[in-house]
PDB file of C-alpha atoms in Angstrom:
ATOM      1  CA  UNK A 112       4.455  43.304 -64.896  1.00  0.00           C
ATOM      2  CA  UNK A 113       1.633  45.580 -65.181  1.00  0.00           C
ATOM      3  CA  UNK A 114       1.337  49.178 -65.874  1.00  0.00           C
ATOM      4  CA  UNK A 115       0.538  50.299 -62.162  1.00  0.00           C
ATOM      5  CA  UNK A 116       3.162  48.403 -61.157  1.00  0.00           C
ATOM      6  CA  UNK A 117       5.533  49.895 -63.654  1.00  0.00           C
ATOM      7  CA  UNK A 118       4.539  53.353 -62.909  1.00  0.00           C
ATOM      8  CA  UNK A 119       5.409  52.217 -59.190  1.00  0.00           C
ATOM      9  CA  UNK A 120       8.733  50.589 -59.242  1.00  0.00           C
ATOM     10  CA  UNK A 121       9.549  54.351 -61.910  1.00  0.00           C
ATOM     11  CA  UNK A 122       8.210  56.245 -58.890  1.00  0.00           C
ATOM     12  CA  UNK A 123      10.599  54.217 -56.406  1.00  0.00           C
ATOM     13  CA  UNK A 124      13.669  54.601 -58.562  1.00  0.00           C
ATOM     14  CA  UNK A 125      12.970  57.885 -59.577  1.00  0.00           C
ATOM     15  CA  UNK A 126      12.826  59.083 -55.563  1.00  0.00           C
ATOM     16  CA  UNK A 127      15.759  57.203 -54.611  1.00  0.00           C
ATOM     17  CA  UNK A 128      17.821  59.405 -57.157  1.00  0.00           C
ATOM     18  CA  UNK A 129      16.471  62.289 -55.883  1.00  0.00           C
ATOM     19  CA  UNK A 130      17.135  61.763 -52.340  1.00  0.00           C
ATOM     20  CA  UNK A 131      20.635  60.759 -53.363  1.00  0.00           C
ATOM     21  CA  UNK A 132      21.208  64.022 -54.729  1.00  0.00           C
ATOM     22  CA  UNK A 133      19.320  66.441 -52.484  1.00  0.00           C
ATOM     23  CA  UNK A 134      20.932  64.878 -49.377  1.00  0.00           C
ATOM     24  CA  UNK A 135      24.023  65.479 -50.356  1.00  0.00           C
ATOM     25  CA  UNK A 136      24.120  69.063 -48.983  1.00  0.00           C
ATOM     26  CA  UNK A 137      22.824  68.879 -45.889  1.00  0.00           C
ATOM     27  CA  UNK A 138      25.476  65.590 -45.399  1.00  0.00           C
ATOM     28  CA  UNK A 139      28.314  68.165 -46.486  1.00  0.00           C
ATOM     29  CA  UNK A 140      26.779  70.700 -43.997  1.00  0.00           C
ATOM     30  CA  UNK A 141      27.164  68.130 -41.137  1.00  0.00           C
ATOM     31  CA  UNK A 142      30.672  67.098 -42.071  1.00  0.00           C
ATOM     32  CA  UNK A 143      31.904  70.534 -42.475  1.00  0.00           C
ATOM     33  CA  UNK A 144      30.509  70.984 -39.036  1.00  0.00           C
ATOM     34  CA  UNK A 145      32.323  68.181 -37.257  1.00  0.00           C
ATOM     35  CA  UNK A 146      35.332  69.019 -38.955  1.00  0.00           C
ATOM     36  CA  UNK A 147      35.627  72.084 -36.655  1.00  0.00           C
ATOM     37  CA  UNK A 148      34.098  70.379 -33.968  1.00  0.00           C
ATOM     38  CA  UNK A 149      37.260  68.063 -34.119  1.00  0.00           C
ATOM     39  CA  UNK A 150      39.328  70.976 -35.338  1.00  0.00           C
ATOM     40  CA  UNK A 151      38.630  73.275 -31.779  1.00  0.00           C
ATOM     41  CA  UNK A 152      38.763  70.093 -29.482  1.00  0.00           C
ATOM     42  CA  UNK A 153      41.793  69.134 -30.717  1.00  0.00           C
ATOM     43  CA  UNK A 154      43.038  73.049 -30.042  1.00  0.00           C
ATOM     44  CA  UNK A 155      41.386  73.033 -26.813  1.00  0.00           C
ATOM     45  CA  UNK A 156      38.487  75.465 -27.455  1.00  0.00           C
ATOM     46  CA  UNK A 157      34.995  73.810 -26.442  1.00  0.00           C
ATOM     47  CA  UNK A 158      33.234  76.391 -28.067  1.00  0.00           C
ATOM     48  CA  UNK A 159      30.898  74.157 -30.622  1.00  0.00           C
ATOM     49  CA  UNK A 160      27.590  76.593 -30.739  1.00  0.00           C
ATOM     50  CA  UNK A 161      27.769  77.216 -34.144  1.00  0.00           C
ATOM     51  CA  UNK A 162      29.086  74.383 -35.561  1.00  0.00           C
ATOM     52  CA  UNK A 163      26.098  72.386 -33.431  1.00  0.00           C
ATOM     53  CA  UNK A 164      23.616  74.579 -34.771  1.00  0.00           C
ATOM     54  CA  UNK A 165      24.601  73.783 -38.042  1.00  0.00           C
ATOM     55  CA  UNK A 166      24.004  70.213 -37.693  1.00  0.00           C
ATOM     56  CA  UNK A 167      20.670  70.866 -35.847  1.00  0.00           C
ATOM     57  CA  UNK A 168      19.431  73.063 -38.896  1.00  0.00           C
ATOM     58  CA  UNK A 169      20.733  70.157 -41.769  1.00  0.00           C
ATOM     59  CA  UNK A 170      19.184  67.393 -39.819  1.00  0.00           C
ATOM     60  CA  UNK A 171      15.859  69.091 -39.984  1.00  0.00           C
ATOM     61  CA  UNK A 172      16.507  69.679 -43.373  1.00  0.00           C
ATOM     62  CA  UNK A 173      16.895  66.505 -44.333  1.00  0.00           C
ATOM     63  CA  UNK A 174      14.020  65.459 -42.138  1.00  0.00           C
ATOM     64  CA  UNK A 175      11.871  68.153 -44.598  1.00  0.00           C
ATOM     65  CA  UNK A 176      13.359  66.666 -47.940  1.00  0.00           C
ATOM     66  CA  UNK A 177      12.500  62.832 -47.171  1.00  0.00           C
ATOM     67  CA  UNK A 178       8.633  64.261 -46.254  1.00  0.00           C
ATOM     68  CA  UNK A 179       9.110  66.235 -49.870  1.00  0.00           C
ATOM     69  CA  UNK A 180      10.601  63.617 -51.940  1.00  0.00           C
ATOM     70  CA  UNK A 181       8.337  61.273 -50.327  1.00  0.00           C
ATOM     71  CA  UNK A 182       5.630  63.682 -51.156  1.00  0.00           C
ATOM     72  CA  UNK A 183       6.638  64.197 -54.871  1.00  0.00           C
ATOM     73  CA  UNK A 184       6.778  60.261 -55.532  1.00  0.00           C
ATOM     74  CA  UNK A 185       3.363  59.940 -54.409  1.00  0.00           C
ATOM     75  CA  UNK A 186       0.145  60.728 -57.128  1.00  0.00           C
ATOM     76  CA  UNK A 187      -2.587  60.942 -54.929  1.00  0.00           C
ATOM     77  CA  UNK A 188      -1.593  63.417 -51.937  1.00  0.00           C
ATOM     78  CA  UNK A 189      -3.059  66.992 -51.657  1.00  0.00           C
ATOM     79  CA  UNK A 190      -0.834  70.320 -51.616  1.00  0.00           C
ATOM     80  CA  UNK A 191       0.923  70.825 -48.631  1.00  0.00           C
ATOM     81  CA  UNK A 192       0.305  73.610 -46.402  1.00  0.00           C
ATOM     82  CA  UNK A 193       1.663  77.017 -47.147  1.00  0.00           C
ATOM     83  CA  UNK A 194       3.505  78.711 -44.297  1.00  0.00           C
ATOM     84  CA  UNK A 195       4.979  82.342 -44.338  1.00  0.00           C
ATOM     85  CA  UNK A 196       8.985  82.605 -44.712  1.00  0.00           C
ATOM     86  CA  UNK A 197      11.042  85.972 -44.929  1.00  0.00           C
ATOM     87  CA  UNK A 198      12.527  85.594 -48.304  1.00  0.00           C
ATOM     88  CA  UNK A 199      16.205  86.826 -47.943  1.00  0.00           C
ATOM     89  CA  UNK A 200      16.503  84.678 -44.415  1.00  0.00           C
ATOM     90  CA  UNK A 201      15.433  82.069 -46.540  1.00  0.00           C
ATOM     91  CA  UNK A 202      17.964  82.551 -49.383  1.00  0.00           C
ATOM     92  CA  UNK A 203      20.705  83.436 -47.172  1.00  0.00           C
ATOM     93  CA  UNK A 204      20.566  80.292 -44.691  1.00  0.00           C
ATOM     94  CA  UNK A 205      20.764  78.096 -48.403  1.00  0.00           C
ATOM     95  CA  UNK A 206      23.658  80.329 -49.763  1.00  0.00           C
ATOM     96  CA  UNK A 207      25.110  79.488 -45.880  1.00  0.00           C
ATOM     97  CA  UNK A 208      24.676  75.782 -46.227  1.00  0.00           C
ATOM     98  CA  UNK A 209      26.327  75.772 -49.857  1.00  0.00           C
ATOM     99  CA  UNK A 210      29.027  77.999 -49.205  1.00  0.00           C
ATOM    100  CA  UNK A 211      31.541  75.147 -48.994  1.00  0.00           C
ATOM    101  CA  UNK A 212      31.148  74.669 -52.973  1.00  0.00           C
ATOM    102  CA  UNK A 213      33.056  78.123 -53.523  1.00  0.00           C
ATOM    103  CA  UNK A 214      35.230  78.336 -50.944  1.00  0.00           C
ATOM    104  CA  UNK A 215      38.599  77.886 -53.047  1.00  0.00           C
ATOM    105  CA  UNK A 216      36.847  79.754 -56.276  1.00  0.00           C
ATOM    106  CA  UNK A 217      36.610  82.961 -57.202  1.00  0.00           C
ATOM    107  CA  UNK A 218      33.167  83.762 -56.899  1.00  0.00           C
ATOM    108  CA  UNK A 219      31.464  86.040 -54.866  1.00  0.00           C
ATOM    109  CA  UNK A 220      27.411  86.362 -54.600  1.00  0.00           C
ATOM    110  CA  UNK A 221      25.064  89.197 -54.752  1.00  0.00           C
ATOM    111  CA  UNK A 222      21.570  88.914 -53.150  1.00  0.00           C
ATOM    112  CA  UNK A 223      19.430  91.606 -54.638  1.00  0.00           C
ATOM    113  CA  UNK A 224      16.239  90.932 -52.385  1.00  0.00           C
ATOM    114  CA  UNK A 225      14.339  93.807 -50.183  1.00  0.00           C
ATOM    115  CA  UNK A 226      14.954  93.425 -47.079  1.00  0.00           C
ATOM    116  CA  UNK A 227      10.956  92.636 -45.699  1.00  0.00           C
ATOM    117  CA  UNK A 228      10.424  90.575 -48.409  1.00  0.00           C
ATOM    118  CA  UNK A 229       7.634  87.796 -47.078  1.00  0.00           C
ATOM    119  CA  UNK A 230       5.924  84.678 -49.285  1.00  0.00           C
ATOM    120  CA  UNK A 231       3.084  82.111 -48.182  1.00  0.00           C
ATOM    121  CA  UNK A 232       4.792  79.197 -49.891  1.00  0.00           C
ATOM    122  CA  UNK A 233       5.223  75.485 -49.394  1.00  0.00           C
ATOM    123  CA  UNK A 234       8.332  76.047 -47.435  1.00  0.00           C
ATOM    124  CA  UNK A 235      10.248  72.591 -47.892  1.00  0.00           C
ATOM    125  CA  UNK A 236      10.045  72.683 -51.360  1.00  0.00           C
ATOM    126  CA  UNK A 237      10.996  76.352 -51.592  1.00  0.00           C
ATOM    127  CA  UNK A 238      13.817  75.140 -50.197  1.00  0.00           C
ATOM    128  CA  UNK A 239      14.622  72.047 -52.100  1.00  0.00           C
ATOM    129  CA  UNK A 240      14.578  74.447 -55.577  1.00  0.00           C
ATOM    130  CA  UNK A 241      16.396  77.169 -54.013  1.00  0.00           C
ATOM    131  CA  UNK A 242      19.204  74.637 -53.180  1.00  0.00           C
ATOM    132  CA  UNK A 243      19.135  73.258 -56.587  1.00  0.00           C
ATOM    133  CA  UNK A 244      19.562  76.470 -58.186  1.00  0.00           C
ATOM    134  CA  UNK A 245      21.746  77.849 -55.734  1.00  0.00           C
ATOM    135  CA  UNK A 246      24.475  74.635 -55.298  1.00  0.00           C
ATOM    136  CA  UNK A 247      24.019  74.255 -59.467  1.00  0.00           C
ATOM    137  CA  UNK A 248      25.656  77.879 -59.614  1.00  0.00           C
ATOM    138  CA  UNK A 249      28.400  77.488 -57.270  1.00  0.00           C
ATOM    139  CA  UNK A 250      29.261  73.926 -58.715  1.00  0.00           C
ATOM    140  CA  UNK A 251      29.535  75.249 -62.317  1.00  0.00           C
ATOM    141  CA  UNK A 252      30.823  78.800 -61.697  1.00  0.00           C
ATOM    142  CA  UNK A 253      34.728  79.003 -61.949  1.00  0.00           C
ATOM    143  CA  UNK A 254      35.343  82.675 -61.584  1.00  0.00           C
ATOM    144  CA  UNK A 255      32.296  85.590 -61.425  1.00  0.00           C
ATOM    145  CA  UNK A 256      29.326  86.711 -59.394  1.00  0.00           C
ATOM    146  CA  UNK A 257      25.983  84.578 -58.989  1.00  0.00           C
ATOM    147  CA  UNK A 258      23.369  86.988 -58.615  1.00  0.00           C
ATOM    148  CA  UNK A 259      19.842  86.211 -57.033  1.00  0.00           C
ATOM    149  CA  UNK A 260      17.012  88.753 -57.486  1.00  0.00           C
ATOM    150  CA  UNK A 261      13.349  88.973 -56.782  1.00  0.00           C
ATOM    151  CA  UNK A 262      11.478  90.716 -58.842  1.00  0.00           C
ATOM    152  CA  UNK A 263       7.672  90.984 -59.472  1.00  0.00           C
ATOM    153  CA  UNK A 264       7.031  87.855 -58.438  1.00  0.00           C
ATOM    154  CA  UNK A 265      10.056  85.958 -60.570  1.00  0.00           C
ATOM    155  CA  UNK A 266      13.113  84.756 -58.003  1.00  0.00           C
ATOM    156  CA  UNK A 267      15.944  84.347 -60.729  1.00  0.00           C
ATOM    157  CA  UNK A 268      19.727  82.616 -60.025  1.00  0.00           C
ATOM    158  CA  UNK A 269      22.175  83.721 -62.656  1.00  0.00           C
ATOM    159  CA  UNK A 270      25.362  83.066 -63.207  1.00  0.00           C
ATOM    160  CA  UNK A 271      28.572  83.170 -65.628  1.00  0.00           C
ATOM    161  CA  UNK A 272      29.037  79.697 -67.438  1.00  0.00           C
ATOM    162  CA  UNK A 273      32.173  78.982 -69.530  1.00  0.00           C
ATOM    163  CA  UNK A 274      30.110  76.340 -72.170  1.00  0.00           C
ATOM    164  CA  UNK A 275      27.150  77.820 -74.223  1.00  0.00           C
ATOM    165  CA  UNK A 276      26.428  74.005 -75.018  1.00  0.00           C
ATOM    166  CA  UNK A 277      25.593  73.274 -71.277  1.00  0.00           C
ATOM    167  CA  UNK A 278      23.079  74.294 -68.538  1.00  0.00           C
ATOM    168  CA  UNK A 279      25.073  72.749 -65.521  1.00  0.00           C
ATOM    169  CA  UNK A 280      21.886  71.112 -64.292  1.00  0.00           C
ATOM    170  CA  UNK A 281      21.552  67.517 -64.141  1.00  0.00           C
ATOM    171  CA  UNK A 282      18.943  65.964 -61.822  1.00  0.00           C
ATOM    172  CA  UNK A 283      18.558  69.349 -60.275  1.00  0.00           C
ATOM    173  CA  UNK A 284      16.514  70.147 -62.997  1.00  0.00           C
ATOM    174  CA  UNK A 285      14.062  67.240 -62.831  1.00  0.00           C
ATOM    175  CA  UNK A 286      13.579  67.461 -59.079  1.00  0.00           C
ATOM    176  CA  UNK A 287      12.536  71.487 -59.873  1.00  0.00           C
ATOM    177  CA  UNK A 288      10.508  70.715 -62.361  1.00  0.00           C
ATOM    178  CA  UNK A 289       8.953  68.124 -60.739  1.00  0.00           C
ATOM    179  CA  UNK A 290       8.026  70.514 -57.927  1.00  0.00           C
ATOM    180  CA  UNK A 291       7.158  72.902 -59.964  1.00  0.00           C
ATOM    181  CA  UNK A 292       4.563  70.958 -62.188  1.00  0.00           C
ATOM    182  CA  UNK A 293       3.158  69.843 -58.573  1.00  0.00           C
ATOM    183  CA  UNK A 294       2.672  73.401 -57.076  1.00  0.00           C
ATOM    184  CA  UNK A 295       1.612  75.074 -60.552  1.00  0.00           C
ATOM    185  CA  UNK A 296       4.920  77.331 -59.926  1.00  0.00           C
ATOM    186  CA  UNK A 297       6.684  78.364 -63.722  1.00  0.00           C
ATOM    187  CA  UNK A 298      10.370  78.009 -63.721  1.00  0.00           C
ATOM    188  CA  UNK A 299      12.068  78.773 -66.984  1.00  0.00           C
ATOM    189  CA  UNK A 300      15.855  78.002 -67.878  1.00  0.00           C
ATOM    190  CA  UNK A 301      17.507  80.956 -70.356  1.00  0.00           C
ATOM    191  CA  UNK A 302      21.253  81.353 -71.845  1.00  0.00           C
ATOM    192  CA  UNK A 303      22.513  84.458 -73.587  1.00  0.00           C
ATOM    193  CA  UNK A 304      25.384  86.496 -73.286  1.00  0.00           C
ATOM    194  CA  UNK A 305      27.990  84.035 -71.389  1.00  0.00           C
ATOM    195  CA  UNK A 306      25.343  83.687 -68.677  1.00  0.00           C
ATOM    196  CA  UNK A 307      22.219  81.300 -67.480  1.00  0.00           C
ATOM    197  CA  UNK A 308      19.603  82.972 -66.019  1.00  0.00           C
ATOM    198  CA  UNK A 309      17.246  80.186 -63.970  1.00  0.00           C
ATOM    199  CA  UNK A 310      14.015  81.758 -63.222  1.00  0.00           C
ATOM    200  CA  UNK A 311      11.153  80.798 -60.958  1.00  0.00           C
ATOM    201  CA  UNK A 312       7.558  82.555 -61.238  1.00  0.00           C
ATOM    202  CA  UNK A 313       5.956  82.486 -57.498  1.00  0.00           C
ATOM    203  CA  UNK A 314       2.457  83.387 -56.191  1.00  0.00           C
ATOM    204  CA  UNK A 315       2.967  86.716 -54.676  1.00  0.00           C
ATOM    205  CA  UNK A 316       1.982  87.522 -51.057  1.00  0.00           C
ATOM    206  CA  UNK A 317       0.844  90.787 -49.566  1.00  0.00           C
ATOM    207  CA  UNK A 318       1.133  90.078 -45.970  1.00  0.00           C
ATOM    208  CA  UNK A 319      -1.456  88.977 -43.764  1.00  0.00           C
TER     209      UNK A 319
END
Protein backbone atom coordinates (compact mmCIF):
# COMPACT_ATOMS: atom_id res chain seq x y z
CA UNK A 1 0.00 0.00 0.00
CA UNK A 2 1.23 3.34 -0.74
CA UNK A 3 1.62 6.40 1.26
CA UNK A 4 -1.48 8.34 -0.24
CA UNK A 5 -3.32 5.53 0.26
CA UNK A 6 -2.23 5.15 3.83
CA UNK A 7 -2.82 8.68 4.65
CA UNK A 8 -6.42 7.85 3.16
CA UNK A 9 -7.63 4.74 4.76
CA UNK A 10 -5.96 7.04 8.47
CA UNK A 11 -8.29 9.80 7.27
CA UNK A 12 -11.34 7.24 6.92
CA UNK A 13 -10.75 5.62 10.28
CA UNK A 14 -9.86 8.57 11.94
CA UNK A 15 -13.53 10.28 10.84
CA UNK A 16 -15.45 7.32 11.60
CA UNK A 17 -14.26 7.68 15.35
CA UNK A 18 -15.11 11.00 15.38
CA UNK A 19 -18.53 10.77 14.14
CA UNK A 20 -19.00 7.93 16.60
CA UNK A 21 -18.35 10.15 19.33
CA UNK A 22 -19.80 13.51 18.32
CA UNK A 23 -23.12 11.85 17.40
CA UNK A 24 -23.62 10.58 20.40
CA UNK A 25 -25.25 13.74 21.84
CA UNK A 26 -27.47 14.75 19.52
CA UNK A 27 -28.71 10.68 19.50
CA UNK A 28 -29.20 11.18 23.43
CA UNK A 29 -31.03 14.49 22.64
CA UNK A 30 -33.51 12.59 20.37
CA UNK A 31 -34.07 9.74 22.78
CA UNK A 32 -34.57 11.91 25.71
CA UNK A 33 -37.11 13.55 23.51
CA UNK A 34 -39.21 10.53 22.61
CA UNK A 35 -39.05 9.39 25.98
CA UNK A 36 -41.54 12.16 26.90
CA UNK A 37 -43.14 11.95 23.76
CA UNK A 38 -44.12 8.33 24.91
CA UNK A 39 -44.20 9.50 28.50
CA UNK A 40 -47.33 12.34 27.76
CA UNK A 41 -49.13 9.97 25.21
CA UNK A 42 -49.22 7.39 27.43
CA UNK A 43 -50.75 10.12 30.18
CA UNK A 44 -52.94 11.47 27.63
CA UNK A 45 -51.37 14.93 27.06
CA UNK A 46 -50.63 15.53 23.19
CA UNK A 47 -48.67 18.36 23.94
CA UNK A 48 -45.16 17.32 22.06
CA UNK A 49 -43.88 21.07 20.98
CA UNK A 50 -40.96 20.97 22.84
CA UNK A 51 -39.97 17.68 22.87
CA UNK A 52 -40.41 17.91 18.72
CA UNK A 53 -38.36 20.84 18.62
CA UNK A 54 -35.76 19.15 20.26
CA UNK A 55 -35.47 16.52 17.75
CA UNK A 56 -35.77 19.11 14.89
CA UNK A 57 -32.72 21.12 16.41
CA UNK A 58 -30.40 17.56 16.98
CA UNK A 59 -31.22 16.36 13.55
CA UNK A 60 -29.82 19.50 12.08
CA UNK A 61 -27.11 19.12 14.26
CA UNK A 62 -26.10 16.11 13.23
CA UNK A 63 -26.74 17.09 9.66
CA UNK A 64 -23.88 20.08 10.53
CA UNK A 65 -21.36 17.54 12.19
CA UNK A 66 -21.31 14.90 9.18
CA UNK A 67 -20.63 18.26 6.72
CA UNK A 68 -17.77 19.10 9.62
CA UNK A 69 -16.29 15.81 10.15
CA UNK A 70 -16.54 15.28 6.57
CA UNK A 71 -14.88 18.59 6.20
CA UNK A 72 -12.02 17.91 8.74
CA UNK A 73 -11.10 14.44 7.00
CA UNK A 74 -10.62 16.14 3.85
CA UNK A 75 -6.88 18.06 3.02
CA UNK A 76 -7.71 20.01 0.22
CA UNK A 77 -11.07 22.03 1.06
CA UNK A 78 -11.05 25.84 1.78
CA UNK A 79 -12.37 27.46 5.20
CA UNK A 80 -15.85 27.43 5.54
CA UNK A 81 -17.87 30.43 5.67
CA UNK A 82 -18.12 32.46 8.81
CA UNK A 83 -21.63 33.35 9.91
CA UNK A 84 -22.59 35.61 12.97
CA UNK A 85 -23.99 33.68 16.22
CA UNK A 86 -25.00 35.38 19.63
CA UNK A 87 -22.56 33.76 21.91
CA UNK A 88 -24.58 32.92 25.13
CA UNK A 89 -27.67 31.52 22.75
CA UNK A 90 -25.04 29.56 21.43
CA UNK A 91 -23.61 28.20 24.72
CA UNK A 92 -26.85 27.85 26.31
CA UNK A 93 -28.71 25.67 23.50
CA UNK A 94 -25.24 23.15 23.99
CA UNK A 95 -25.48 23.29 27.88
CA UNK A 96 -29.50 22.43 26.91
CA UNK A 97 -28.64 19.50 24.74
CA UNK A 98 -26.08 18.06 27.43
CA UNK A 99 -28.04 18.61 30.35
CA UNK A 100 -29.01 14.94 30.59
CA UNK A 101 -25.22 14.13 31.67
CA UNK A 102 -25.88 15.93 35.16
CA UNK A 103 -29.15 15.37 35.82
CA UNK A 104 -28.65 12.90 38.92
CA UNK A 105 -25.19 14.88 39.95
CA UNK A 106 -24.57 17.54 41.88
CA UNK A 107 -23.46 20.07 39.65
CA UNK A 108 -24.78 23.18 38.79
CA UNK A 109 -23.33 25.62 35.87
CA UNK A 110 -22.47 29.20 35.72
CA UNK A 111 -22.39 31.05 32.34
CA UNK A 112 -20.41 34.19 32.82
CA UNK A 113 -21.01 35.65 29.18
CA UNK A 114 -22.46 39.40 28.43
CA UNK A 115 -25.48 39.24 27.41
CA UNK A 116 -24.94 40.89 23.47
CA UNK A 117 -22.07 39.02 23.08
CA UNK A 118 -21.80 38.36 18.98
CA UNK A 119 -18.78 36.30 16.95
CA UNK A 120 -18.30 35.81 13.02
CA UNK A 121 -17.20 32.21 13.41
CA UNK A 122 -17.46 28.96 11.53
CA UNK A 123 -20.61 28.10 13.32
CA UNK A 124 -20.67 24.13 13.06
CA UNK A 125 -17.47 23.78 14.38
CA UNK A 126 -18.04 26.31 17.15
CA UNK A 127 -20.37 24.04 18.01
CA UNK A 128 -18.70 20.73 17.72
CA UNK A 129 -15.79 22.22 20.40
CA UNK A 130 -18.24 23.79 22.56
CA UNK A 131 -19.94 20.33 22.93
CA UNK A 132 -16.71 18.68 23.53
CA UNK A 133 -15.77 20.89 26.23
CA UNK A 134 -19.05 21.29 27.58
CA UNK A 135 -20.28 17.23 27.68
CA UNK A 136 -16.30 16.50 28.85
CA UNK A 137 -17.23 18.66 32.06
CA UNK A 138 -20.47 17.26 32.92
CA UNK A 139 -19.18 13.60 32.23
CA UNK A 140 -16.19 14.00 34.61
CA UNK A 141 -17.65 16.39 37.22
CA UNK A 142 -19.11 14.48 40.31
CA UNK A 143 -20.06 17.29 42.59
CA UNK A 144 -19.20 21.35 41.84
CA UNK A 145 -19.87 24.16 39.43
CA UNK A 146 -18.59 24.19 35.65
CA UNK A 147 -18.06 27.64 34.87
CA UNK A 148 -17.90 29.08 31.20
CA UNK A 149 -16.54 32.62 30.67
CA UNK A 150 -15.63 34.84 27.80
CA UNK A 151 -13.15 36.96 28.20
CA UNK A 152 -10.99 39.08 25.80
CA UNK A 153 -11.33 36.95 23.22
CA UNK A 154 -10.52 33.45 25.30
CA UNK A 155 -14.01 31.24 25.86
CA UNK A 156 -12.73 28.99 28.84
CA UNK A 157 -14.80 25.67 30.41
CA UNK A 158 -13.59 24.90 33.88
CA UNK A 159 -14.39 22.59 36.10
CA UNK A 160 -13.59 20.62 39.52
CA UNK A 161 -11.82 17.18 38.73
CA UNK A 162 -11.20 14.62 41.52
CA UNK A 163 -7.69 13.07 39.65
CA UNK A 164 -4.72 15.54 39.11
CA UNK A 165 -3.32 12.60 36.85
CA UNK A 166 -6.26 13.01 34.31
CA UNK A 167 -7.75 15.61 31.89
CA UNK A 168 -11.16 13.74 31.29
CA UNK A 169 -10.74 14.24 27.56
CA UNK A 170 -10.38 11.43 25.32
CA UNK A 171 -11.20 11.85 21.61
CA UNK A 172 -12.76 15.13 22.51
CA UNK A 173 -9.52 16.45 22.55
CA UNK A 174 -8.33 15.32 19.11
CA UNK A 175 -11.52 16.35 17.34
CA UNK A 176 -10.76 20.14 19.06
CA UNK A 177 -7.59 20.17 18.17
CA UNK A 178 -8.12 19.07 14.96
CA UNK A 179 -10.49 22.00 14.42
CA UNK A 180 -8.53 24.13 15.89
CA UNK A 181 -5.23 23.52 13.84
CA UNK A 182 -7.77 23.88 10.73
CA UNK A 183 -9.26 27.35 11.67
CA UNK A 184 -5.85 28.77 13.21
CA UNK A 185 -8.05 29.02 16.61
CA UNK A 186 -5.49 28.37 20.02
CA UNK A 187 -7.03 26.14 22.55
CA UNK A 188 -4.90 25.38 25.54
CA UNK A 189 -5.63 22.61 28.29
CA UNK A 190 -4.40 23.83 32.11
CA UNK A 191 -4.70 21.96 35.69
CA UNK A 192 -3.98 23.63 39.00
CA UNK A 193 -5.68 23.88 42.09
CA UNK A 194 -8.25 20.75 41.91
CA UNK A 195 -9.52 22.27 38.66
CA UNK A 196 -9.03 22.09 34.59
CA UNK A 197 -9.39 25.09 32.96
CA UNK A 198 -9.95 24.32 28.89
CA UNK A 199 -9.41 27.44 27.04
CA UNK A 200 -10.13 28.49 23.49
CA UNK A 201 -8.51 31.80 21.90
CA UNK A 202 -11.19 33.17 19.15
CA UNK A 203 -10.96 35.96 16.52
CA UNK A 204 -12.87 38.72 18.07
CA UNK A 205 -15.78 40.47 16.30
CA UNK A 206 -16.96 44.04 16.60
CA UNK A 207 -20.25 43.85 14.96
CA UNK A 208 -21.02 44.63 11.56
Amino acid sequence: MCIRDRQYHERERQFLRQASHELRTPIAVIRSALDVVDQRRRAGNLDFERPLLDIERAENDMRSLVEALLWLARADTGPPEKVRIDLVQEVASVLDDNRHLVADKAVCHSLQIAEGTQLRIEQPYFRIVMNNLIRNAFEHTDAGDVVITYQQSCLSVSNPIADADSTGFGIGVTVIEAIAEKLGWEFTLDISQGRIQACLKLPAYSGG
